[in-house]
Coordinates of C-alpha atoms (C1' of nucleotides) in Angstrom, one line a residue:
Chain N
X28 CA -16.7 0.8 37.1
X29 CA -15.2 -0.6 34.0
X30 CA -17.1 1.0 31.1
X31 CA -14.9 -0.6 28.4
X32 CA -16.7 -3.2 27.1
X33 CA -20.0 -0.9 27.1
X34 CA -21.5 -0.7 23.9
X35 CA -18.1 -2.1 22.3
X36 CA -16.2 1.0 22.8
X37 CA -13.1 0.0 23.7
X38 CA -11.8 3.7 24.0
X39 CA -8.0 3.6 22.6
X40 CA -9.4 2.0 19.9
X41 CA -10.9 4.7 17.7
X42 CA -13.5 4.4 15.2
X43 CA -11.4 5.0 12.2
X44 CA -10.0 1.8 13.3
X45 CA -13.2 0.0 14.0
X46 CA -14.2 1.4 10.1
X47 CA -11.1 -0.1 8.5
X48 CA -11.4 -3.6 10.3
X49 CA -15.6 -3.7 9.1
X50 CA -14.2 -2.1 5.9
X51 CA -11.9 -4.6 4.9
X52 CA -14.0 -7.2 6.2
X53 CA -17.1 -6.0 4.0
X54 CA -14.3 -6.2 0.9
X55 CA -12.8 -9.5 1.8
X56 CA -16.2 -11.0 2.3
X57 CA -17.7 -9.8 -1.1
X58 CA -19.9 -7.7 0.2
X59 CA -19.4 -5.1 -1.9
X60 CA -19.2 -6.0 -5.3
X61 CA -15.9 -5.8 -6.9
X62 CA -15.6 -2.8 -9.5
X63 CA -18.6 -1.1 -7.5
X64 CA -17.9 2.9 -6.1
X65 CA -18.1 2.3 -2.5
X66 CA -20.0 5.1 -0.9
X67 CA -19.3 6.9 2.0
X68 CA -22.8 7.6 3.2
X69 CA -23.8 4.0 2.8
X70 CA -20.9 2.7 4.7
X71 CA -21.9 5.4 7.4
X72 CA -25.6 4.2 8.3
X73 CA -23.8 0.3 7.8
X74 CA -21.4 1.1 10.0
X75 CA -22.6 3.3 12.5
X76 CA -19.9 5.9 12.2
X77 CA -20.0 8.8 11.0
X78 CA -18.1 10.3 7.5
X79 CA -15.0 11.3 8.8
X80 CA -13.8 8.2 10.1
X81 CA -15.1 6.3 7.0
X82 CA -13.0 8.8 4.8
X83 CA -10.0 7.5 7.0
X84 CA -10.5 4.5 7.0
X85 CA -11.2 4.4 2.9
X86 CA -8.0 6.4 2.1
X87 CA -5.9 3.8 4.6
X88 CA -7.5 0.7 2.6
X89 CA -6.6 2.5 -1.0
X90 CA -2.8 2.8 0.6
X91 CA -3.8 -1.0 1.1
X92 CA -4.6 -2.3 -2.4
X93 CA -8.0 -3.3 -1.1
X94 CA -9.8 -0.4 -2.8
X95 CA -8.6 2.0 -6.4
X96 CA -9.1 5.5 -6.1
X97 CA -11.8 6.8 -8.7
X98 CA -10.8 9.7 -10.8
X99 CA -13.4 11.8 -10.8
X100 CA -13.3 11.1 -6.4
X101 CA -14.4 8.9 -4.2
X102 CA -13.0 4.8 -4.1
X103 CA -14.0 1.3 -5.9
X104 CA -13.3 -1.9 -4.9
X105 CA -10.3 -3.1 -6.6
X106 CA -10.5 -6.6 -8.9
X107 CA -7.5 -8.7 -9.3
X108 CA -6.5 -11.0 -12.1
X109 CA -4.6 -14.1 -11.8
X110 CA -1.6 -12.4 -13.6
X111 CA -1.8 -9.7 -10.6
X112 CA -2.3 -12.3 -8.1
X113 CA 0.7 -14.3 -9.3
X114 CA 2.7 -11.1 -9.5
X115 CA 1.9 -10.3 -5.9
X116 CA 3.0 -13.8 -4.8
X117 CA 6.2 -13.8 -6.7
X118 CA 7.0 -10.4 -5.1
X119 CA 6.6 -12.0 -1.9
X120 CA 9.1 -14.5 -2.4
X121 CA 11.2 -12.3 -3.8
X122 CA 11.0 -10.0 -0.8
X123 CA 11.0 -13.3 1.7
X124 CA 14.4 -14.0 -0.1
X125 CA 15.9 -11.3 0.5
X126 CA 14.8 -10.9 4.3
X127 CA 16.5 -14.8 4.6
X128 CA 19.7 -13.6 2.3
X129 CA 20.2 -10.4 5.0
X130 CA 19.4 -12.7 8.1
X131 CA 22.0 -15.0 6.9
X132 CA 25.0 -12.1 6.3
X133 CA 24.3 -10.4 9.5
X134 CA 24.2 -13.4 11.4
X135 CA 21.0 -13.8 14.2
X136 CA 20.8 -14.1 17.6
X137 CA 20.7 -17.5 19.1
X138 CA 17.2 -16.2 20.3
X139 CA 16.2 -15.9 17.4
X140 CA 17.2 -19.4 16.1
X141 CA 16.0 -21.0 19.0
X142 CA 12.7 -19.8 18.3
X143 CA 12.5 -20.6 14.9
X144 CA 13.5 -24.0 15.5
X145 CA 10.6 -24.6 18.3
X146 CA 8.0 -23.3 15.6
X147 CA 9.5 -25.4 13.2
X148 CA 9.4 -28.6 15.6
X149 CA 5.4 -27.6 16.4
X150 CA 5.1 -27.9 12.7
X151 CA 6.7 -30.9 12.2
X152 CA 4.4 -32.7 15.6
X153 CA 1.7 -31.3 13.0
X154 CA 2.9 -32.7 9.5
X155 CA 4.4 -36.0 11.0
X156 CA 0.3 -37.4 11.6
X157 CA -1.9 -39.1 9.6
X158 CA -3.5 -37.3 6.8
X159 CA -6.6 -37.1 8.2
X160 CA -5.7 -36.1 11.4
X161 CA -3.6 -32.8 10.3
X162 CA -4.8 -29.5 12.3
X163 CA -4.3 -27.5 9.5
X164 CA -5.7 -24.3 10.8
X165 CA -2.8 -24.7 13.7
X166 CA -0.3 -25.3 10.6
X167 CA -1.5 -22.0 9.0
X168 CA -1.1 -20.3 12.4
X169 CA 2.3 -21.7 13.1
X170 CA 3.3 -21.2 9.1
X171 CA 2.6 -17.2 9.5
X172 CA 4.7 -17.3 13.1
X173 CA 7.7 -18.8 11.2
X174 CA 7.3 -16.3 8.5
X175 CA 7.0 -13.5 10.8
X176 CA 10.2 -15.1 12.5
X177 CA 11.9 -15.0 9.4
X178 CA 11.2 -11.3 8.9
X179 CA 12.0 -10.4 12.4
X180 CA 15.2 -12.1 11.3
X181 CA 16.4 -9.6 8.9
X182 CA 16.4 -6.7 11.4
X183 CA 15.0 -4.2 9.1
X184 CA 12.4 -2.5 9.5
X185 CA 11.9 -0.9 5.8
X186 CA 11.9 -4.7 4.3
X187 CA 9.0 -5.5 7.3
X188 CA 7.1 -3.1 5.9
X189 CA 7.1 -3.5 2.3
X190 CA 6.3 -7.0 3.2
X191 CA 3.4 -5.7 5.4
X192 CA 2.4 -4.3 2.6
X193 CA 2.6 -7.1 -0.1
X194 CA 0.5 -9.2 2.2
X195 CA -2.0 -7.1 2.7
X196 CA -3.3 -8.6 -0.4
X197 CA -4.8 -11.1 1.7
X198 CA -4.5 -14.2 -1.3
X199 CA -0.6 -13.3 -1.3
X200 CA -0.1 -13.7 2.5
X201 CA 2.2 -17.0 3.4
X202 CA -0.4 -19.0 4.3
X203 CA -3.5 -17.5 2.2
X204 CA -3.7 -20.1 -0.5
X205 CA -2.3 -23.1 2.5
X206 CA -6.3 -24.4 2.9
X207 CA -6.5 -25.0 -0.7
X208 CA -4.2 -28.6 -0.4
X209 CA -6.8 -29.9 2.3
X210 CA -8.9 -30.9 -0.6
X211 CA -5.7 -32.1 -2.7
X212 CA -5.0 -35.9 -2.9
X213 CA -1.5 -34.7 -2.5
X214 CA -1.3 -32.8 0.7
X215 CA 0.9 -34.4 3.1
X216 CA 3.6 -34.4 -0.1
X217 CA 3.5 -31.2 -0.6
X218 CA 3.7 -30.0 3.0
X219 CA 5.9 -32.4 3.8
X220 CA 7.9 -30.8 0.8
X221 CA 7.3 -26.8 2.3
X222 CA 8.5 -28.0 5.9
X223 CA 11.6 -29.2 4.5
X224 CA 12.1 -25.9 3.1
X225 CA 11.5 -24.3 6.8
X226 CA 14.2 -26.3 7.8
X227 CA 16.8 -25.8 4.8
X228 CA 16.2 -22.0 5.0
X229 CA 16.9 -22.3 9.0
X230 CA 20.0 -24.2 8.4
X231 CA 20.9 -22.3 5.5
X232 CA 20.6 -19.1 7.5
X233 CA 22.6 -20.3 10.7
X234 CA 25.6 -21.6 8.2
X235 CA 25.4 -17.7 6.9
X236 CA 24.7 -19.4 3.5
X237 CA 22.9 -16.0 2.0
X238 CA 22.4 -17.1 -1.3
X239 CA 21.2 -20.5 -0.5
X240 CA 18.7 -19.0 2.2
X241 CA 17.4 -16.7 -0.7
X242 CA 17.3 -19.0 -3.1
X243 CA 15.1 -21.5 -1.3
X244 CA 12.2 -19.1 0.0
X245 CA 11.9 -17.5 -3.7
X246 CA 11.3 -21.3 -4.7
X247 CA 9.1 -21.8 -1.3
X248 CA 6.8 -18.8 -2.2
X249 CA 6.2 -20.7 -5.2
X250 CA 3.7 -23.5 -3.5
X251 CA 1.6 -20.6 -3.7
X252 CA 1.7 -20.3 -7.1
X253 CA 0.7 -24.1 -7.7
X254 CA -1.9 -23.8 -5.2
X255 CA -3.4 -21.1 -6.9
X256 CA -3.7 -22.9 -10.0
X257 CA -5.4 -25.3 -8.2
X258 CA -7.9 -22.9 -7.3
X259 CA -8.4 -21.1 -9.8
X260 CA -9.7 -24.4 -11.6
X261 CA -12.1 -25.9 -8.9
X262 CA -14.4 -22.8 -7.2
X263 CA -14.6 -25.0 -4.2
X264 CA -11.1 -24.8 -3.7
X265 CA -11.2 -21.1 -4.1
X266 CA -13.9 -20.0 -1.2
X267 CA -11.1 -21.6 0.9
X268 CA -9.1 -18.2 0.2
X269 CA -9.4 -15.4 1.5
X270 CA -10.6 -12.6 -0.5
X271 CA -10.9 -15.0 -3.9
X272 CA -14.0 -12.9 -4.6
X273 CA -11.6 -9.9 -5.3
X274 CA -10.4 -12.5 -8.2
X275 CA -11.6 -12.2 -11.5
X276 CA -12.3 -15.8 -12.2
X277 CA -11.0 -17.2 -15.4
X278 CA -13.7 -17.4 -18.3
X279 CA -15.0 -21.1 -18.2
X280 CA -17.6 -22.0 -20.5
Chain C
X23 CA -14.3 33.6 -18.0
X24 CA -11.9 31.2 -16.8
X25 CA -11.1 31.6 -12.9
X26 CA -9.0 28.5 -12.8
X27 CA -5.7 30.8 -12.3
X28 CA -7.7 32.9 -9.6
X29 CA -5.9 32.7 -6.0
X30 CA -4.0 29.5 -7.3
X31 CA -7.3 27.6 -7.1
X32 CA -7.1 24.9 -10.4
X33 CA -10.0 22.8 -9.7
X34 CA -9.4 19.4 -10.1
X35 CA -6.2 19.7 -7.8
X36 CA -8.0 19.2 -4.7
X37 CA -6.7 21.3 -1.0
X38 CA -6.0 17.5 0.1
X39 CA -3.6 17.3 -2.9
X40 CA -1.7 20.7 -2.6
X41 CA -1.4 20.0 1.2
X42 CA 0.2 16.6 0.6
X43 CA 2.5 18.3 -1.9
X44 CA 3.5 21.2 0.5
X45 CA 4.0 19.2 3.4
X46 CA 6.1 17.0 1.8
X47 CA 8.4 19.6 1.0
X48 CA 8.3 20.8 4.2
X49 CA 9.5 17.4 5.5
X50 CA 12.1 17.2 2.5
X51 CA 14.0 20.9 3.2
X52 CA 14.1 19.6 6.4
X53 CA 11.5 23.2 7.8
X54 CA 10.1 20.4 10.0
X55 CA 12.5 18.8 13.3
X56 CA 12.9 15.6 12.3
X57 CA 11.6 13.6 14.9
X58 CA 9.0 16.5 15.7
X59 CA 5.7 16.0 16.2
X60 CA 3.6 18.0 13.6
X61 CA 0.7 19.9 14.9
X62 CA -2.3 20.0 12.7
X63 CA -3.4 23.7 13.7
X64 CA 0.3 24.8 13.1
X65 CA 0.1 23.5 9.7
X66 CA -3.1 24.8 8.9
X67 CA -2.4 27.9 9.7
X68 CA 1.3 27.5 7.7
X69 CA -0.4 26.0 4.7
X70 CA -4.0 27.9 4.6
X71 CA -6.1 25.3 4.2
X72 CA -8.7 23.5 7.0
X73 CA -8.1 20.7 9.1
X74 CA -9.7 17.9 6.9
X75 CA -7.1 18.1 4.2
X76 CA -4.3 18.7 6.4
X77 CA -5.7 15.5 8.2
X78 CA -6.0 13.2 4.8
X79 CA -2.1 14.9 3.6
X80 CA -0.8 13.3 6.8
X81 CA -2.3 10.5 6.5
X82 CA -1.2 9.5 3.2
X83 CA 2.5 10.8 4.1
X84 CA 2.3 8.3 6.5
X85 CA 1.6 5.5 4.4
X86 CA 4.7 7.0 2.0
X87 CA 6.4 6.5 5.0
X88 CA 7.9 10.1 5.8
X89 CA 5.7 10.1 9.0
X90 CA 5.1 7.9 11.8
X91 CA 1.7 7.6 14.1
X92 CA 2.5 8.8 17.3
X93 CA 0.9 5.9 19.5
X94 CA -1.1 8.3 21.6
X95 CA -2.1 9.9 18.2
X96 CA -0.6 12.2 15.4
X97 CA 2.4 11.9 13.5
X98 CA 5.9 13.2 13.8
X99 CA 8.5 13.2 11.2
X100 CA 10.2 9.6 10.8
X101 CA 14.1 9.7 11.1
X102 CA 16.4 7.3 9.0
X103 CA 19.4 5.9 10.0
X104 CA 22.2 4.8 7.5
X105 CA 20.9 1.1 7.9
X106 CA 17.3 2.0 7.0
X107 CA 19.1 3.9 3.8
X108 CA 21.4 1.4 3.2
X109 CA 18.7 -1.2 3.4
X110 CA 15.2 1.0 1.2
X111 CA 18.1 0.9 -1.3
X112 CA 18.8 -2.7 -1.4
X113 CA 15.2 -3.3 -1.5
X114 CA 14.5 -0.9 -4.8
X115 CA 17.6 -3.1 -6.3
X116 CA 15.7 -6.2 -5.5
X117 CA 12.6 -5.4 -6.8
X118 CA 14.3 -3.7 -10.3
X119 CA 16.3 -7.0 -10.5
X120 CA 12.8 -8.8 -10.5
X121 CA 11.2 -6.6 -12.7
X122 CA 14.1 -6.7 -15.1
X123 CA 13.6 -10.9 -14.7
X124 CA 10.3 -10.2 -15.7
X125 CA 10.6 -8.6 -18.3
X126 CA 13.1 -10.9 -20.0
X127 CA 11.1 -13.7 -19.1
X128 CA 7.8 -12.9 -20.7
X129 CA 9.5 -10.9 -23.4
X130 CA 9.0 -6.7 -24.3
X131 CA 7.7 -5.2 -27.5
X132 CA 9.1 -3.7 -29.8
X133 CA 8.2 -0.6 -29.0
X134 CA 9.1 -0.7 -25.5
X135 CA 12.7 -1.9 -26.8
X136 CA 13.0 0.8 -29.3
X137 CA 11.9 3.4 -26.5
X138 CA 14.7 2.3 -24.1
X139 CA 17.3 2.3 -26.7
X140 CA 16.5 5.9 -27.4
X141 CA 17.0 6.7 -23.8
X142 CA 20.5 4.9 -23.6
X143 CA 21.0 6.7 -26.8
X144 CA 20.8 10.1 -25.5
X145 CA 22.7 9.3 -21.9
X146 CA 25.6 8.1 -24.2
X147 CA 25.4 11.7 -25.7
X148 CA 25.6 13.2 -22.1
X149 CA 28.6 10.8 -20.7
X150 CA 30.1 11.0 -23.6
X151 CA 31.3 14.5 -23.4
X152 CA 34.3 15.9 -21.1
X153 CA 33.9 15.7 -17.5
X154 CA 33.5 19.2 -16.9
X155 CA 31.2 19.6 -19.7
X156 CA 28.8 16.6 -18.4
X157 CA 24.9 18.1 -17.8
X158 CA 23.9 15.8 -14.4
X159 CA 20.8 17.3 -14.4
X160 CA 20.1 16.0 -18.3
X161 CA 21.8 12.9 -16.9
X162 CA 19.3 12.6 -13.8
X163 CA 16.6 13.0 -15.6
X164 CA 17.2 10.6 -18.3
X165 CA 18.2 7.8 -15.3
X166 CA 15.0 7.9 -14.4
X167 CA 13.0 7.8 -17.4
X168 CA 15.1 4.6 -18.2
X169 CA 14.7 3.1 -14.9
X170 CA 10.6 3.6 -15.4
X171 CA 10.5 1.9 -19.0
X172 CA 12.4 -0.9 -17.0
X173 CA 9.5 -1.1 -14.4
X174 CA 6.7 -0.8 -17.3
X175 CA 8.4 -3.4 -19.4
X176 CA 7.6 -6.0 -16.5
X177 CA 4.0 -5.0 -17.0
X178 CA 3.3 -5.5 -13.4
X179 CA 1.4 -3.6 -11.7
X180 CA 1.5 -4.8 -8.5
X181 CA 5.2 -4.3 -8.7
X182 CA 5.4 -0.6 -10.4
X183 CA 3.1 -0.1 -6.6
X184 CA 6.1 -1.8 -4.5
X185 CA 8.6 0.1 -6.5
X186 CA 6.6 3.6 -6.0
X187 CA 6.4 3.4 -2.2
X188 CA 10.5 2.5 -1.9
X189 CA 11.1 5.5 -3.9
X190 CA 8.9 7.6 -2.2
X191 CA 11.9 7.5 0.3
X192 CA 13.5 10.4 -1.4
X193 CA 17.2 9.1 -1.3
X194 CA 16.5 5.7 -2.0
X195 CA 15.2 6.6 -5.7
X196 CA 17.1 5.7 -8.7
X197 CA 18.7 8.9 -9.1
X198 CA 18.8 10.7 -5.9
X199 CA 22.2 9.7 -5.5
X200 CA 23.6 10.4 -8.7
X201 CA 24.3 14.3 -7.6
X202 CA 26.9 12.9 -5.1
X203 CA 28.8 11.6 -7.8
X204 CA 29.7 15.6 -9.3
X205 CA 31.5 16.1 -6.6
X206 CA 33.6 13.2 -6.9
X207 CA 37.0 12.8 -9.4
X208 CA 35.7 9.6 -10.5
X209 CA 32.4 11.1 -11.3
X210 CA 32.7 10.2 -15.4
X211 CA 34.2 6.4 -14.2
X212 CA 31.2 5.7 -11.9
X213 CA 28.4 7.4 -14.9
X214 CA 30.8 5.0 -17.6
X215 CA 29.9 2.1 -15.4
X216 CA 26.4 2.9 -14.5
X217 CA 25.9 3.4 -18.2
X218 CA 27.1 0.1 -19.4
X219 CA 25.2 -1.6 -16.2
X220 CA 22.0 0.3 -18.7
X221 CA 23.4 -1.6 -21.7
X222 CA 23.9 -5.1 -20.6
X223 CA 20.6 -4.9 -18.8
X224 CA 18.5 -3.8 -21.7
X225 CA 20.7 -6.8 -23.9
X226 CA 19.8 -9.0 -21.0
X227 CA 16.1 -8.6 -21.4
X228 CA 16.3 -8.8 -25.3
X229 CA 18.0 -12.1 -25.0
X230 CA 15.6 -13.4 -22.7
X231 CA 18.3 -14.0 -20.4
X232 CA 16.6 -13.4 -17.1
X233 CA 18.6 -14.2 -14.3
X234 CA 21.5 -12.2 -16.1
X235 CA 19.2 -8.8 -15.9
X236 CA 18.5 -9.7 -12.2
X237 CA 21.7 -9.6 -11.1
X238 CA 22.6 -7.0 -13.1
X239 CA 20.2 -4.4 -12.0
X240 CA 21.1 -5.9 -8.4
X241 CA 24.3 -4.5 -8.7
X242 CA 23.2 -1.4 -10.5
X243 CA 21.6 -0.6 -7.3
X244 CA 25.0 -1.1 -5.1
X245 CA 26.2 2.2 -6.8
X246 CA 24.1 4.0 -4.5
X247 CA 25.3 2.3 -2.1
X248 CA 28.9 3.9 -2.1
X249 CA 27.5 7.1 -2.9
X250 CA 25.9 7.0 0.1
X251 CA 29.0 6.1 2.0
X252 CA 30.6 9.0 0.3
X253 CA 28.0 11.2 1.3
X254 CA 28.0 10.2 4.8
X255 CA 31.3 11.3 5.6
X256 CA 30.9 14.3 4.0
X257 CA 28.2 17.2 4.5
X258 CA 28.7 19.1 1.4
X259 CA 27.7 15.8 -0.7
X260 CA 24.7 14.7 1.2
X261 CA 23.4 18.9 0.5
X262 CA 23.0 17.5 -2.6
X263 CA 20.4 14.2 -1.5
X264 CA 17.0 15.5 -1.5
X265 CA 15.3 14.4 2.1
X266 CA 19.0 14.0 3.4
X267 CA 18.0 15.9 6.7
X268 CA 16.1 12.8 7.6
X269 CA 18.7 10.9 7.8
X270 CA 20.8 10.4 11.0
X271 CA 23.9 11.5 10.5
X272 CA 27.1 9.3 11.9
X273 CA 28.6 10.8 14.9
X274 CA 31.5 12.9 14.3
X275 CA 34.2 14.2 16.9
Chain S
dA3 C1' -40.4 8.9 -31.7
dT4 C1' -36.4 11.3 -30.7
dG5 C1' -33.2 14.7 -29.1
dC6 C1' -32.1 18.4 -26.1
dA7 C1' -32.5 21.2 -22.0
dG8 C1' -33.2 21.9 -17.4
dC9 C1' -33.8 20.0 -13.0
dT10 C1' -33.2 16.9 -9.4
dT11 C1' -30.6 13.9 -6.8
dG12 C1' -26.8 11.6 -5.0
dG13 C1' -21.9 12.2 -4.1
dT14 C1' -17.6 14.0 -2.5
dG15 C1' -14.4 18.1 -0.9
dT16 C1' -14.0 21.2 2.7
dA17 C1' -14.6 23.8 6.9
dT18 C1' -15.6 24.0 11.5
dA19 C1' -17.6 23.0 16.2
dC20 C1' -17.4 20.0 20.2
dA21 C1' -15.5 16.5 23.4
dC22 C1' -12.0 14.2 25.5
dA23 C1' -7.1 12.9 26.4
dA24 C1' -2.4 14.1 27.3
dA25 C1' 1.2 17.1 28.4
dA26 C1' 3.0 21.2 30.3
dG27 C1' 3.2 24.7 33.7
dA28 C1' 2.1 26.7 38.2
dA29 C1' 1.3 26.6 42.9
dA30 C1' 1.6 24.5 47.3
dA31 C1' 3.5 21.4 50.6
dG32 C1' 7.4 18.9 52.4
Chain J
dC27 C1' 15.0 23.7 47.1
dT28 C1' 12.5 19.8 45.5
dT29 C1' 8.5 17.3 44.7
dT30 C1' 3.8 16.5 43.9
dT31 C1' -0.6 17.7 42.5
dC32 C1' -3.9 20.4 40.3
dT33 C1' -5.0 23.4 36.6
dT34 C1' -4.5 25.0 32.1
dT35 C1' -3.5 24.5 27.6
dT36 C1' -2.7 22.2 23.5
dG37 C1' -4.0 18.6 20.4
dT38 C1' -6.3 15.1 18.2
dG39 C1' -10.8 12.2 17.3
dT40 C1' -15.3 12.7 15.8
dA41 C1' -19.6 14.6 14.0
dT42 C1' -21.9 17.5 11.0
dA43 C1' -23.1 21.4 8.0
dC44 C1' -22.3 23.5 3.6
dA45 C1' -20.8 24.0 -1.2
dC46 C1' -20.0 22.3 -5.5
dC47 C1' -19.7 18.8 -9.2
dA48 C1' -21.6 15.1 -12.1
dA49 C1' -24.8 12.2 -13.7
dG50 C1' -29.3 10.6 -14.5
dC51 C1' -34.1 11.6 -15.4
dT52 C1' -38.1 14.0 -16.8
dG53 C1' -40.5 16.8 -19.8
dC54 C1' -41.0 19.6 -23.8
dA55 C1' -40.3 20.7 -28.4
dT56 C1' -39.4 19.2 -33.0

DNA sequence: ATGCAGCTTGGTGTATACACAAAAGAAAAG
DNA sequence: CTTTTCTTTTGTGTATACACCAAGCTGCAT
């Protein structure tokens, strides 16, 4: 007699973790309006937990970035502008770079290369098809593998975490702004352009060529930063990103 | 009548606070095993106040990284070992370096300008004197108010957050390794090359020159880096890291 | 009509009680 | 003497009650 899946409870899964997840979700989706106090008696009865948890869960999403901490107490859900948004993207790279620069001085395991390469190779089956045809949400999901291989690359843990942390901002993840080029005329350029980046970083990495491997995901982070321009000009393009309500939209008359 | 002093209580500065603040320096003077789980009830009744702010103190220490969640619940106190060191710091030089970029890039005020060059200013006065004569703590102190004009000249906030949580590692913070330095007889060569390391940088960003400032606060950063391998090989040095007794010391016969 | 005072209503900070899980210790069997 | 199992204890997750602060509103006086 299984009762897991009664009523949801998963047990081991507590409800401050349940409040987070439906938390951040509520934010993400625009639920809550950006700016707004969020309160913790509303999120109870909306949630169907009680206080305590909720009070968890809010402190863990301020750690987050997702919500600002009100002076007087309590939380609000946190705006971003595009200078904060670029910021956060250019710190990502920056952080990328420097996981690629370590991986390439230490030196990886041939593990470690192997499976890098296989993601890169599913990437490439997905790229090499006509326009049309490109899965993109199996690119997106293959793009945050490589990523994440690229982390585990570095073999530190500290750097894992800040990085964690920086993408947490869900618009400033590797693959957040990704959807945006499936309306552009230009797609298969400029992923065809990011692959080949996969690949120089790869081979820059296994030639222990540290500066070259940091140099090249700084610049790869930067598609973001084109895509987001994109965007931020055409509101179609933005519901494609996660969290773009958390945006303050440029003033258009 | 004003019962703000009364039993410590000042209002405003909430039990959560004053719990996060004593528990931290618990975890810092090293009263708590590292490694050690830490009991809730054995804090409350070691810090005086309830569960619930106990609860939210570890919580946030968490997310500042001097705990780690016990899977089956809790935290214990998180252990660092030379690599982890080795590598917060490398990531605090990376992010100064971009922020320094930054900086020169967009271009400071005035104001900020003038404000850093009064800072230099008065660290020349304290190198500048005889070795023995040198006030570290003066020094210390000014390091750090120079390194946090460098942060707020990037006007970044998204940054000045990274930058926070690495230097909430207590010996990965600009200064925490300067100490190390008194009780070496190159103490006034390392502070005269430190110093100019201030100069160029702050010339860097005037100039707009940004990949110049990145490098150079880069290898600003590397100083802690040999202080660190000074420290490790001897105990008397690291007494003087704040948090040192989290970090796993190299095995010695 | 306007300004001020007091009240009323959310709202968070804190303490504490209860329930369930996990680890430690004791007792019994091999 | 060792091992296993059961009991006990410790510890956290969760809910909830209480206290205090802050802000908004109403009503009265000017």
């Amino acid at each position: 007699m299984i009762k897991a899946a009664e009523k949801g409870n998963d047990r081991s899964v507590t409800q401050t973790v349940r409040a987070q997840l439906a938390l951040r979700d509520l934010v993400l989706r625009g639920e809550l309006n950006p700016g707004e106090r969020v309160s913790e008696l509303q999120m109870v009865e909306r949630l169907g937990v009680s206080r305590t948890p909720v009070r968890m869960a809010l402190v863990r999403l301020e750690e987050e970035g997702l919500l600002e901490a009100i002076p007087s107490g309590g939380f609000s859900v946190k705006t971003f502008s595009e200078k904060e948004v670029f910021e956060a993207i250019e710190i990502r790279g920056t952080l990328e770079g420097l996981a690629a620069r370590l991986a390439a001085e230490r030196g990886v395991s041939r593990t470690d290369l192997r499976n890098a390469a296989d993601c890169l190779e599913a990437m490439d089956e997905v790229v090499r098809r006509d326009k049309a045809e490109i899965d993109l949400l199996r690119y997106v999901e293959l793009n945050a593998r490589f990523h994440d291989i690229l982390i585990g690359m570095a073999d530190s843990q500290a750097l894992a975490r800040q990085l964690e942390r920086v993408s947490a901002l869900p618009f400033a993840s590797p693959s957040a702004l990704v959807p945006v080029q499936s309306r552009s005329p230009e797609m298969n350029h400029i992923l065809t352009i990011a692959q080949d980046q996969h690949h120089c970083v790869l081979a820059a990495i296994e030639r222990r060529e540290g500066a070259r491997a940091e140099a090249i995901m700084r610049e790869h982070a930067r598609i973001a930063h084109r895509n987001l321009e994109r965007a931020l000009t055409n509101q179609r393009d933005m519901d494609l990103v996660p969290g773009s309500v958390l945006i303050k939209r440029r003033i258009r008359a």
